[in-house]
Coordinates of C-alpha atoms and ligand atoms in Angstrom, one line a residue:
Chain R
M1 CA 43.5 49.9 36.7
R2 CA 43.7 51.1 33.2
S3 CA 47.0 51.0 31.6
V4 CA 46.4 53.2 28.6
H5 CA 49.3 55.4 27.6
L6 CA 47.9 58.3 25.8
S7 CA 50.7 60.2 24.1
V8 CA 50.7 64.0 24.6
V9 CA 48.2 65.6 22.4
S10 CA 50.0 67.7 19.8
A11 CA 50.4 71.1 21.2
Q12 CA 49.4 73.3 18.3
S13 CA 46.2 71.6 17.4
C14 CA 44.3 72.3 20.6
E15 CA 46.2 75.3 21.9
A16 CA 43.2 77.5 21.2
Q17 CA 40.6 75.4 23.1
R18 CA 42.9 74.9 26.1
R19 CA 42.0 77.1 28.9
S20 CA 44.3 77.6 31.8
A21 CA 43.5 75.2 34.5
V22 CA 45.4 77.1 37.2
E23 CA 46.6 80.6 37.1
L24 CA 48.4 83.1 39.4
R25 CA 48.2 86.7 38.4
G26 CA 50.7 89.1 40.0
V27 CA 50.4 87.2 43.2
G28 CA 52.2 88.6 46.3
K29 CA 52.2 87.0 49.7
T30 CA 53.6 88.5 52.9
F31 CA 53.3 86.6 56.2
T32 CA 53.0 88.8 59.3
S33 CA 54.0 87.3 62.5
R34 CA 55.1 88.7 65.9
T35 CA 58.8 88.6 64.8
G36 CA 58.1 90.7 61.7
Q37 CA 57.1 90.4 58.1
V38 CA 58.3 87.9 55.6
E39 CA 57.7 88.6 52.0
V40 CA 57.5 85.2 50.4
L41 CA 56.0 85.9 47.0
R42 CA 56.1 89.1 44.9
G43 CA 54.4 89.6 41.6
L44 CA 54.3 86.0 40.7
N45 CA 52.7 85.0 37.4
L46 CA 52.1 81.4 36.5
S47 CA 49.7 79.7 34.3
L48 CA 49.0 76.0 33.7
Q49 CA 47.0 74.5 30.9
D50 CA 44.4 71.8 31.4
G51 CA 46.2 68.5 31.6
E52 CA 49.7 70.0 32.0
F53 CA 52.2 68.5 34.4
L54 CA 54.2 71.2 36.1
A55 CA 57.1 70.5 38.5
I56 CA 58.5 73.2 40.8
V57 CA 61.9 73.0 42.3
G58 CA 63.6 75.6 44.5
P59 CA 65.6 76.1 47.7
S60 CA 64.0 75.3 51.0
G61 CA 61.8 78.2 52.2
S62 CA 61.4 79.7 48.8
G63 CA 57.6 79.6 48.8
K64 CA 56.7 76.4 47.0
S65 CA 54.3 75.1 49.6
T66 CA 52.9 78.7 49.9
V67 CA 52.0 78.6 46.2
L68 CA 50.2 75.3 46.7
N69 CA 48.4 76.6 49.7
L70 CA 47.2 79.6 47.7
L71 CA 46.0 77.3 44.9
A72 CA 44.2 75.1 47.4
G73 CA 42.5 78.2 48.8
L74 CA 43.8 77.5 52.3
D75 CA 45.5 80.8 52.3
Q76 CA 44.7 84.1 50.5
P77 CA 47.3 86.2 48.6
T78 CA 48.2 89.6 49.9
S79 CA 48.0 91.0 46.4
G80 CA 47.1 89.6 43.0
A81 CA 44.6 86.9 42.2
V82 CA 44.5 83.1 42.0
F83 CA 42.3 81.2 39.5
C84 CA 41.5 77.6 39.3
R85 CA 39.7 76.4 36.1
G86 CA 38.6 79.9 35.3
E87 CA 37.1 80.6 38.7
P88 CA 38.8 82.9 41.2
V89 CA 39.8 81.0 44.3
A90 CA 38.0 82.7 47.2
A91 CA 37.4 79.9 49.7
V92 CA 38.8 76.4 50.1
N93 CA 39.2 74.9 46.7
T94 CA 37.5 71.5 46.7
G95 CA 38.1 70.9 43.0
I96 CA 41.7 69.9 43.8
G97 CA 43.4 67.0 45.4
Y98 CA 46.2 68.3 47.7
L99 CA 48.8 66.0 49.0
T100 CA 50.5 68.1 51.6
Q101 CA 54.1 68.1 52.6
H102 CA 53.3 67.3 56.2
D103 CA 51.4 64.3 57.6
S104 CA 47.7 64.9 57.6
L105 CA 46.3 61.4 58.1
L106 CA 43.8 61.0 60.9
P107 CA 45.6 59.1 63.6
W108 CA 42.4 57.4 65.0
R109 CA 41.5 55.9 61.6
T110 CA 43.1 52.9 60.1
V111 CA 44.8 53.1 56.7
E112 CA 41.6 51.9 54.9
Q113 CA 39.4 54.2 56.9
N114 CA 41.7 57.1 56.1
I115 CA 41.7 56.4 52.4
A116 CA 37.9 56.2 52.5
V117 CA 37.4 59.7 54.0
P118 CA 36.8 61.6 50.7
L119 CA 34.3 58.9 49.6
E120 CA 32.5 59.0 52.9
L121 CA 32.3 62.8 52.5
R122 CA 30.6 62.2 49.1
N123 CA 28.1 59.8 50.6
I124 CA 29.2 56.9 48.5
G125 CA 27.8 53.4 49.4
R126 CA 29.8 51.1 51.6
T127 CA 30.4 48.4 49.0
E128 CA 31.7 50.8 46.4
I129 CA 33.9 52.5 49.0
A130 CA 35.4 49.1 50.0
A131 CA 36.1 48.2 46.4
R132 CA 37.7 51.5 45.5
V133 CA 39.8 51.5 48.7
R134 CA 41.0 48.0 47.9
D135 CA 42.0 49.1 44.4
L136 CA 43.9 52.2 45.6
I137 CA 45.7 50.3 48.4
A138 CA 46.9 47.8 45.8
Q139 CA 48.1 50.6 43.5
V140 CA 50.2 52.3 46.2
G141 CA 51.4 48.9 47.5
L142 CA 50.0 49.0 51.0
E143 CA 48.4 45.5 50.9
G144 CA 48.5 43.9 54.3
F145 CA 48.4 47.2 56.1
E146 CA 44.8 48.0 55.7
R147 CA 44.0 47.7 59.4
H148 CA 47.1 49.5 60.6
Y149 CA 46.9 52.9 62.3
P150 CA 49.2 55.7 61.0
S151 CA 51.3 55.5 64.1
Q152 CA 52.2 51.9 63.1
L153 CA 53.4 52.9 59.6
S154 CA 56.8 54.2 58.3
G155 CA 57.0 57.8 56.9
G156 CA 57.0 56.5 53.4
M157 CA 54.0 54.3 54.0
R158 CA 52.1 57.3 55.4
K159 CA 52.9 59.2 52.3
R160 CA 51.6 56.4 50.2
A161 CA 48.4 56.3 52.2
M162 CA 48.0 60.0 51.7
L163 CA 48.6 59.6 48.0
A164 CA 45.8 57.0 47.9
R165 CA 43.5 59.2 49.8
T166 CA 44.2 62.0 47.3
L167 CA 43.7 59.9 44.2
I168 CA 40.6 58.0 45.3
Y169 CA 38.2 60.8 44.6
D170 CA 39.7 61.6 41.2
P171 CA 40.1 65.4 41.4
P172 CA 40.9 67.1 38.1
V173 CA 43.8 69.1 39.6
L174 CA 46.4 67.5 41.7
L175 CA 48.7 69.5 44.0
M176 CA 51.6 67.4 45.3
D177 CA 54.1 68.7 47.8
E178 CA 57.2 66.4 47.8
P179 CA 55.1 63.3 47.8
F180 CA 57.9 60.9 47.2
G181 CA 60.5 62.5 49.4
P182 CA 60.9 59.9 52.1
L183 CA 60.6 56.8 49.8
D184 CA 63.4 54.5 48.8
A185 CA 64.6 54.7 45.2
Q186 CA 62.9 51.5 44.1
L187 CA 59.5 52.5 45.4
K188 CA 59.9 56.1 44.2
L189 CA 60.3 54.9 40.7
A190 CA 57.3 52.5 41.0
L191 CA 55.1 55.3 42.3
Q192 CA 56.4 57.8 39.7
A193 CA 55.5 55.3 37.0
E194 CA 52.1 54.8 38.6
L195 CA 51.5 58.5 38.7
L196 CA 52.5 58.9 35.0
K197 CA 50.2 56.1 34.0
L198 CA 47.4 57.7 36.0
W199 CA 48.1 61.1 34.6
S200 CA 48.2 60.0 31.0
A201 CA 45.0 58.0 31.4
H202 CA 43.0 60.8 33.1
R203 CA 44.8 63.9 31.9
K204 CA 44.9 65.6 35.3
T205 CA 46.5 68.9 35.8
V206 CA 49.4 68.4 38.2
V207 CA 51.5 70.8 40.2
F208 CA 54.3 68.8 41.6
V209 CA 56.8 70.2 44.1
T210 CA 60.1 68.3 44.6
H211 CA 63.7 68.7 45.6
D212 CA 64.8 66.1 43.1
I213 CA 65.7 67.5 39.7
V214 CA 65.8 64.0 38.1
E215 CA 62.2 63.4 39.3
A216 CA 61.1 66.8 38.0
I217 CA 62.5 66.1 34.5
T218 CA 61.2 62.5 34.6
L219 CA 57.6 63.5 35.3
A220 CA 56.9 67.1 34.1
D221 CA 56.1 68.9 30.9
R222 CA 57.6 72.0 32.4
V223 CA 59.9 72.6 35.3
L224 CA 59.9 75.9 37.2
V225 CA 62.9 76.9 39.3
F226 CA 62.1 79.2 42.2
S227 CA 64.7 81.6 43.6
S228 CA 64.9 82.2 47.3
R229 CA 62.7 84.8 48.9
P230 CA 61.0 86.8 47.7
C231 CA 60.3 84.2 45.1
Q232 CA 60.9 84.8 41.4
I233 CA 60.8 82.2 38.7
R234 CA 64.4 81.8 37.8
L235 CA 63.8 79.4 35.0
D236 CA 60.8 78.0 33.1
E237 CA 62.1 74.9 31.4
P238 CA 59.9 73.0 29.0
I239 CA 61.0 69.3 29.0
A240 CA 61.6 68.0 25.5
I241 CA 61.5 64.3 26.3
P242 CA 58.7 62.7 24.4
R243 CA 55.9 60.7 26.1
P244 CA 55.1 58.0 27.0
R245 CA 58.2 58.0 29.2
E246 CA 59.7 55.1 31.1
V247 CA 60.7 56.4 34.5
H248 CA 63.9 54.5 34.7
E249 CA 65.0 55.4 31.2
V250 CA 64.4 59.1 31.1
R251 CA 67.8 59.8 32.5
F252 CA 69.4 58.1 29.4
H253 CA 67.5 60.3 26.9
P254 CA 69.9 62.6 25.0
A255 CA 68.0 65.7 26.1
F256 CA 68.1 64.8 29.8
E257 CA 71.7 66.0 30.4
E258 CA 71.1 69.4 29.0
H259 CA 67.9 69.8 31.1
Y260 CA 69.7 68.7 34.2
R261 CA 72.5 71.1 33.7
R262 CA 70.3 74.1 33.1
L263 CA 68.1 73.3 36.1
W264 CA 71.1 72.7 38.3
T265 CA 72.7 76.0 37.3
A266 CA 69.5 77.9 37.9
L267 CA 69.1 76.3 41.3
E268 CA 72.6 77.4 42.5
P269 CA 72.7 80.7 44.3
P270 CA 74.1 83.4 42.1
A271 CA 77.2 84.0 44.4
R272 CA 78.4 80.5 43.9
R273 CA 77.5 80.3 40.2
P274 CA 80.6 79.9 38.0
S275 CA 80.4 82.4 35.1
Chain O
M1 CA 57.8 65.8 62.2
S2 CA 56.4 68.7 64.3
T3 CA 52.8 67.8 63.5
Q4 CA 53.1 64.5 65.2
A5 CA 54.3 66.0 68.5
L6 CA 51.1 68.0 68.6
S7 CA 48.7 65.2 68.0
E8 CA 50.3 62.8 70.4
T9 CA 49.7 62.8 74.1
Q10 CA 51.5 60.8 76.6
A11 CA 50.4 57.2 77.2
E12 CA 48.6 56.4 80.5
P13 CA 51.2 55.2 83.0
T14 CA 48.6 53.2 84.9
L15 CA 48.5 50.6 82.1
G16 CA 50.4 47.4 82.6
L17 CA 51.1 47.9 86.3
S18 CA 53.5 45.3 87.6
G19 CA 52.5 43.0 90.4
R20 CA 55.1 44.6 92.6
V21 CA 53.3 47.9 92.7
W22 CA 50.2 46.0 93.8
L23 CA 52.2 44.4 96.6
Y24 CA 53.5 47.8 97.7
R25 CA 49.9 49.1 97.7
A26 CA 48.7 46.2 99.8
I27 CA 51.6 46.8 102.3
F28 CA 50.7 50.5 102.4
V29 CA 47.0 49.7 103.3
V30 CA 47.9 47.2 105.9
V31 CA 50.4 49.5 107.6
M32 CA 48.0 52.4 107.6
L33 CA 45.1 50.3 109.0
T34 CA 47.3 48.7 111.6
A35 CA 48.6 52.1 112.7
W36 CA 45.1 53.5 112.9
Q37 CA 43.8 50.5 114.8
S38 CA 46.5 50.4 117.4
A39 CA 46.5 54.2 117.8
S40 CA 42.8 54.2 118.4
G41 CA 42.1 53.7 122.1
T42 CA 45.8 54.2 123.1
L43 CA 47.1 57.4 121.6
L44 CA 43.8 58.8 120.4
D45 CA 40.2 58.7 121.7
P46 CA 38.1 56.4 119.6
F47 CA 35.2 58.8 120.0
W48 CA 36.9 61.2 117.6
V49 CA 38.8 58.9 115.2
S50 CA 36.9 55.6 115.5
S51 CA 38.8 52.6 114.3
P52 CA 39.0 50.3 111.3
A53 CA 37.4 47.5 113.2
A54 CA 34.4 49.7 114.2
I55 CA 34.0 51.0 110.7
F56 CA 34.1 47.5 109.4
R57 CA 31.4 46.4 111.8
T58 CA 29.2 49.3 110.8
L59 CA 29.7 48.5 107.2
V60 CA 28.7 44.9 107.8
A61 CA 25.7 45.9 109.7
W62 CA 24.5 48.4 107.1
T63 CA 25.1 46.0 104.3
A64 CA 23.1 43.3 106.2
S65 CA 20.2 45.7 106.8
G66 CA 20.3 46.9 103.2
Q67 CA 20.7 50.5 104.3
L68 CA 24.1 50.9 102.6
G69 CA 22.9 49.6 99.2
Y70 CA 19.8 51.9 99.4
H71 CA 21.7 55.1 100.2
L72 CA 24.5 54.3 97.8
L73 CA 22.1 53.7 95.0
I74 CA 20.3 57.0 95.6
T75 CA 23.6 58.9 95.5
F76 CA 24.8 56.9 92.5
K77 CA 21.5 57.7 90.6
E78 CA 21.8 61.4 91.3
T79 CA 25.4 61.5 90.3
A80 CA 24.9 59.4 87.2
A81 CA 22.0 61.6 86.0
G82 CA 23.9 64.8 86.8
F83 CA 27.1 63.4 85.2
V84 CA 25.3 62.5 81.9
L85 CA 23.5 65.8 81.8
G86 CA 26.5 67.9 82.7
A87 CA 28.9 66.1 80.5
T88 CA 26.6 66.1 77.4
A89 CA 26.0 69.8 77.9
G90 CA 29.7 70.5 78.4
V91 CA 30.7 68.7 75.3
L92 CA 28.1 70.3 73.1
F93 CA 28.7 73.7 74.4
A94 CA 32.5 73.3 74.0
L95 CA 32.1 72.2 70.4
L96 CA 29.8 75.1 69.7
V97 CA 32.0 77.7 71.4
G98 CA 35.2 76.2 69.9
A99 CA 33.8 76.4 66.4
N100 CA 33.3 80.1 66.5
D101 CA 36.1 82.5 67.5
T102 CA 33.8 85.4 68.1
L103 CA 31.5 83.4 70.3
H104 CA 34.4 82.0 72.2
R105 CA 35.8 85.4 73.0
T106 CA 32.4 86.7 73.9
V107 CA 31.5 84.1 76.4
D108 CA 34.9 83.3 77.8
P109 CA 35.0 85.8 80.6
F110 CA 31.5 84.9 81.8
V111 CA 32.1 81.2 81.8
T112 CA 35.4 81.7 83.7
A113 CA 33.7 84.0 86.2
I114 CA 30.9 81.5 86.9
Y115 CA 33.5 78.7 87.1
G116 CA 35.2 80.5 89.9
V117 CA 32.1 80.4 92.1
P118 CA 32.3 77.4 94.5
K119 CA 29.5 75.1 93.2
V120 CA 28.6 74.0 96.7
A121 CA 27.6 77.5 97.5
L122 CA 24.8 77.2 95.0
A123 CA 23.3 74.2 96.9
P124 CA 20.9 76.3 99.1
L125 CA 19.7 78.1 96.0
F126 CA 18.9 74.9 94.2
I127 CA 17.2 73.4 97.2
M128 CA 15.0 76.5 97.3
W129 CA 14.2 76.2 93.6
F130 CA 13.8 72.4 93.3
G131 CA 12.8 71.2 96.7
I132 CA 14.4 68.4 98.7
G133 CA 14.0 65.5 96.2
L134 CA 16.5 64.3 93.7
A135 CA 16.4 67.3 91.4
P136 CA 18.7 69.8 93.3
K137 CA 21.3 67.0 93.8
I138 CA 21.2 66.2 90.1
V139 CA 21.5 69.8 89.2
L140 CA 24.4 70.4 91.5
A141 CA 26.2 67.3 90.2
A142 CA 25.5 68.3 86.6
I143 CA 26.9 71.9 87.1
S144 CA 30.0 70.6 88.8
V145 CA 30.7 68.1 85.9
F146 CA 29.7 70.6 83.2
F147 CA 32.5 73.1 83.8
L148 CA 35.2 70.6 84.1
V149 CA 34.1 68.8 80.9
F150 CA 33.5 72.1 79.1
F151 CA 36.9 73.6 79.8
S152 CA 38.7 70.4 79.1
T153 CA 36.9 69.7 75.8
L154 CA 37.3 73.3 74.7
R155 CA 41.0 73.1 75.2
G156 CA 41.0 70.0 73.0
V157 CA 38.9 71.7 70.4
R158 CA 41.3 74.7 70.3
E159 CA 44.4 72.5 70.0
V160 CA 43.2 70.5 67.1
D161 CA 45.8 70.1 64.4
L162 CA 44.7 72.7 61.8
K163 CA 46.5 70.8 59.1
M164 CA 44.1 67.9 59.5
V165 CA 41.2 70.3 59.3
D166 CA 42.6 71.9 56.2
A167 CA 43.2 68.5 54.6
L168 CA 39.6 67.5 55.2
R169 CA 38.3 70.8 53.9
T170 CA 40.1 70.4 50.6
M171 CA 38.6 66.9 50.3
G172 CA 35.2 68.6 50.4
A173 CA 34.2 68.4 54.1
G174 CA 31.7 71.0 55.4
K175 CA 31.6 72.4 58.9
F176 CA 29.6 69.5 60.4
A177 CA 31.7 66.8 58.7
T178 CA 34.9 68.5 60.0
Q179 CA 33.5 68.5 63.5
R180 CA 32.5 64.9 63.3
M181 CA 35.6 63.5 61.6
V182 CA 38.4 65.7 63.0
I183 CA 37.5 68.0 65.8
F184 CA 35.5 65.7 68.0
P185 CA 37.9 62.7 67.8
S186 CA 40.9 64.9 68.4
A187 CA 39.3 66.5 71.4
L188 CA 38.3 63.2 72.8
P189 CA 41.4 62.6 74.9
W190 CA 40.8 66.0 76.6
L191 CA 37.1 65.2 76.9
F192 CA 38.1 62.1 78.8
T193 CA 40.4 64.0 81.1
G194 CA 37.4 66.2 81.8
L195 CA 35.1 63.3 82.5
K196 CA 37.7 61.7 84.9
L197 CA 38.1 65.0 86.7
G198 CA 34.4 65.6 86.7
L199 CA 33.2 62.3 88.1
P200 CA 34.4 62.9 91.7
Y201 CA 33.2 66.4 91.6
G202 CA 29.8 65.1 90.5
F203 CA 29.7 63.0 93.7
V204 CA 30.8 66.0 95.7
G205 CA 28.0 68.0 94.3
A206 CA 25.3 65.4 95.0
V207 CA 26.6 64.5 98.5
A208 CA 26.9 68.2 99.4
A209 CA 23.3 68.8 98.4
E210 CA 22.2 65.7 100.3
M211 CA 23.9 66.9 103.5
M212 CA 21.9 70.1 103.4
A213 CA 18.5 68.8 102.8
S214 CA 17.4 65.2 102.2
N215 CA 16.4 62.0 103.8
A216 CA 18.4 59.6 101.7
G217 CA 21.8 59.2 100.1
I218 CA 25.4 59.0 101.3
G219 CA 25.3 62.6 102.3
Y220 CA 22.3 62.1 104.5
L221 CA 24.0 59.0 106.0
T222 CA 27.1 60.9 107.0
Q223 CA 25.1 63.8 108.3
N224 CA 22.8 61.5 110.2
S225 CA 25.7 59.5 111.7
A226 CA 27.4 62.7 112.7
G227 CA 24.1 63.9 114.4
Q228 CA 24.2 60.7 116.5
L229 CA 27.9 61.3 117.3
D230 CA 28.6 58.0 115.5
T231 CA 32.1 58.6 114.1
A232 CA 32.4 55.1 112.7
G233 CA 29.2 55.7 110.7
V234 CA 30.6 58.9 109.2
F235 CA 33.8 57.1 108.1
A236 CA 31.8 54.1 106.9
A237 CA 29.6 56.2 104.7
L238 CA 32.6 58.1 103.2
F239 CA 34.5 54.8 102.7
A240 CA 31.6 53.4 100.7
L241 CA 31.5 56.5 98.6
M242 CA 35.3 56.3 98.0
V243 CA 35.0 52.7 96.8
V244 CA 32.3 53.6 94.4
T245 CA 34.1 56.6 92.9
T246 CA 37.3 54.6 92.5
L247 CA 35.5 51.7 90.7
L248 CA 33.8 54.2 88.4
N249 CA 37.0 56.0 87.7
E250 CA 38.6 52.6 86.9
A251 CA 35.8 51.8 84.5
L252 CA 36.2 55.2 82.8
G253 CA 40.0 54.5 82.4
R254 CA 39.3 51.1 80.8
L255 CA 36.8 52.7 78.4
E256 CA 39.4 55.3 77.6
S257 CA 42.1 52.9 76.8
W258 CA 39.7 50.9 74.6
I259 CA 38.7 54.1 72.7
F260 CA 42.3 55.2 72.2
R261 CA 43.7 51.9 71.0
W262 CA 45.0 53.7 67.9
R263 CA 47.8 55.4 70.0
Ligands
ATP1 N1 52.0 80.7 58.2 C1 53.2 81.2 58.1 N2 53.5 82.3 58.9 C2 54.7 82.9 58.7 N3 55.6 82.5 57.8 C3 55.3 81.5 57.0 C4 54.1 80.8 57.1 N4 54.1 79.9 56.2 C5 55.3 80.0 55.5 N5 56.0 81.0 56.0 C6 57.4 81.4 55.5 O1 57.3 81.4 54.1 C7 58.5 80.9 53.6 C8 58.2 79.9 52.5 O2 57.6 78.8 53.1 P1 57.2 77.6 52.2 O3 56.7 76.6 53.1 O4 56.4 78.0 51.1 O5 58.6 77.0 51.7 P2 59.0 75.8 50.7 O6 59.5 76.4 49.5 O7 57.8 74.9 50.6 O8 60.1 75.1 51.5 P3 60.5 73.6 51.7 O9 61.2 73.2 50.5 O10 61.4 73.6 52.9 O11 59.2 72.9 52.0 C9 59.3 80.4 54.7 O12 60.4 81.3 55.0 C10 58.4 80.4 55.9 O13 59.1 80.7 57.0
MG2 MG1 57.4 73.1 51.4

């Protein structure tokens, strides 16, 4: 794989040409179920530029996955509008890669067959599929497990297989819902580094949901902190750590501590916040 | 994770049977046959209950004369043809109906109502329509199999994990690709349940039609033996049918565990 590290293009120079890759305008979402209504999002505005890496943190149940589902077009907002690359998202959005929070591998397919699904859907030839699958399997470190079925993998390995399946068709926008949650620290760093490498090489737009503040600071250009329901953006923190970043050194950067403190404070519920 | 619970179904307990269970089964058969044999002629009149020895003699005679093979093959052909037709129609119809909620809700009450009609009651009608050849038997077998496979497969289609469907749709899968890659494979275990339930009913359909009007097949053989007051013949014909259905069910079970080796 390419190992080019492009540094971030200077913000002012192409601010004008940059269109928003992903945009939520006054989005509200209320779920209606038998037990009543749950208002998850209310008047949410959010805009991401092309090639921007956004991380979202927030308490459990605050609506992070809901936002990703709206962007993927798997769900429709109750009010407001969702745009992806300038187009309103009306049906399922196939211009994105969505690594969901829950397991969605096909249990009757082996790892390599699962990773090949997006390419099969695009009618790509067998030999090319085999080559690209092999590449991706190596990138996510699943060598030796090509012929295993998902039920024979650990949770972290299933996540990696899903990551490979999302990356293989090279979508311009990536939605990732806690992709590295169940991984051990070592592997987490390795995959974060891989993701950063990939991101800087291909300049994808990424929305990355995580519970890990360190991970958010390490990876993102901007970190949003969601409040609990109905969700508001409690903090929109641009990360001032220059790129290219080394995933295991970011935490020693002088700016890191300040970011961490501000994000942590914003995450804490107001009642418990010392002030 | 909760998604896993949905997609997993219990493993078949028949796999890996220990030798001990086979021993118990053999003992059970020996005890039953001995009890029957010794009761026949002492407690019970052999005219009504026959006896294992008499049934065995009849089977040997029929096999020697080629009668048994001939009639079994006829019933087998009718059932196999009906099974293939009914199962195929059942699966296709279930995939179609399952894909469309409006269609599902529209046809559901009618299908359920027709399902409630005892299939055997349709035999005279089919004999009137299709004569006394193979056709009415095939149709009756097919109809019996169709409903079981249809309902079972439909259930599977409705219980597909929507998260997998959504994942495929975001990767760019259309309706047909989703059916082929997610819905059909995930309904397959239910489909197999339907096939395994349907197989004996297919035989019931074919045999019932044979009993009403025909000159060949296991149904004819039982009817004919009963007409001659040959109890051993009736039992022998039914026993032969039982052996065939059991073997076929076993074959289906093997096929099933091969297909679902990913579990
Ligand atoms: N289909 C649905 N029907 C009803 N309520 C829903 C549905 N989906 C989500 N919710 C509710 O919306 C709220 C937000 O859910 P969401 O999955 O977006 O949370 P989250 O921020 O991703 O949480 P976590 O960090 O635990 O993944 C929850 O309270 C949940 O109960
Ligand atoms: Mg979530």
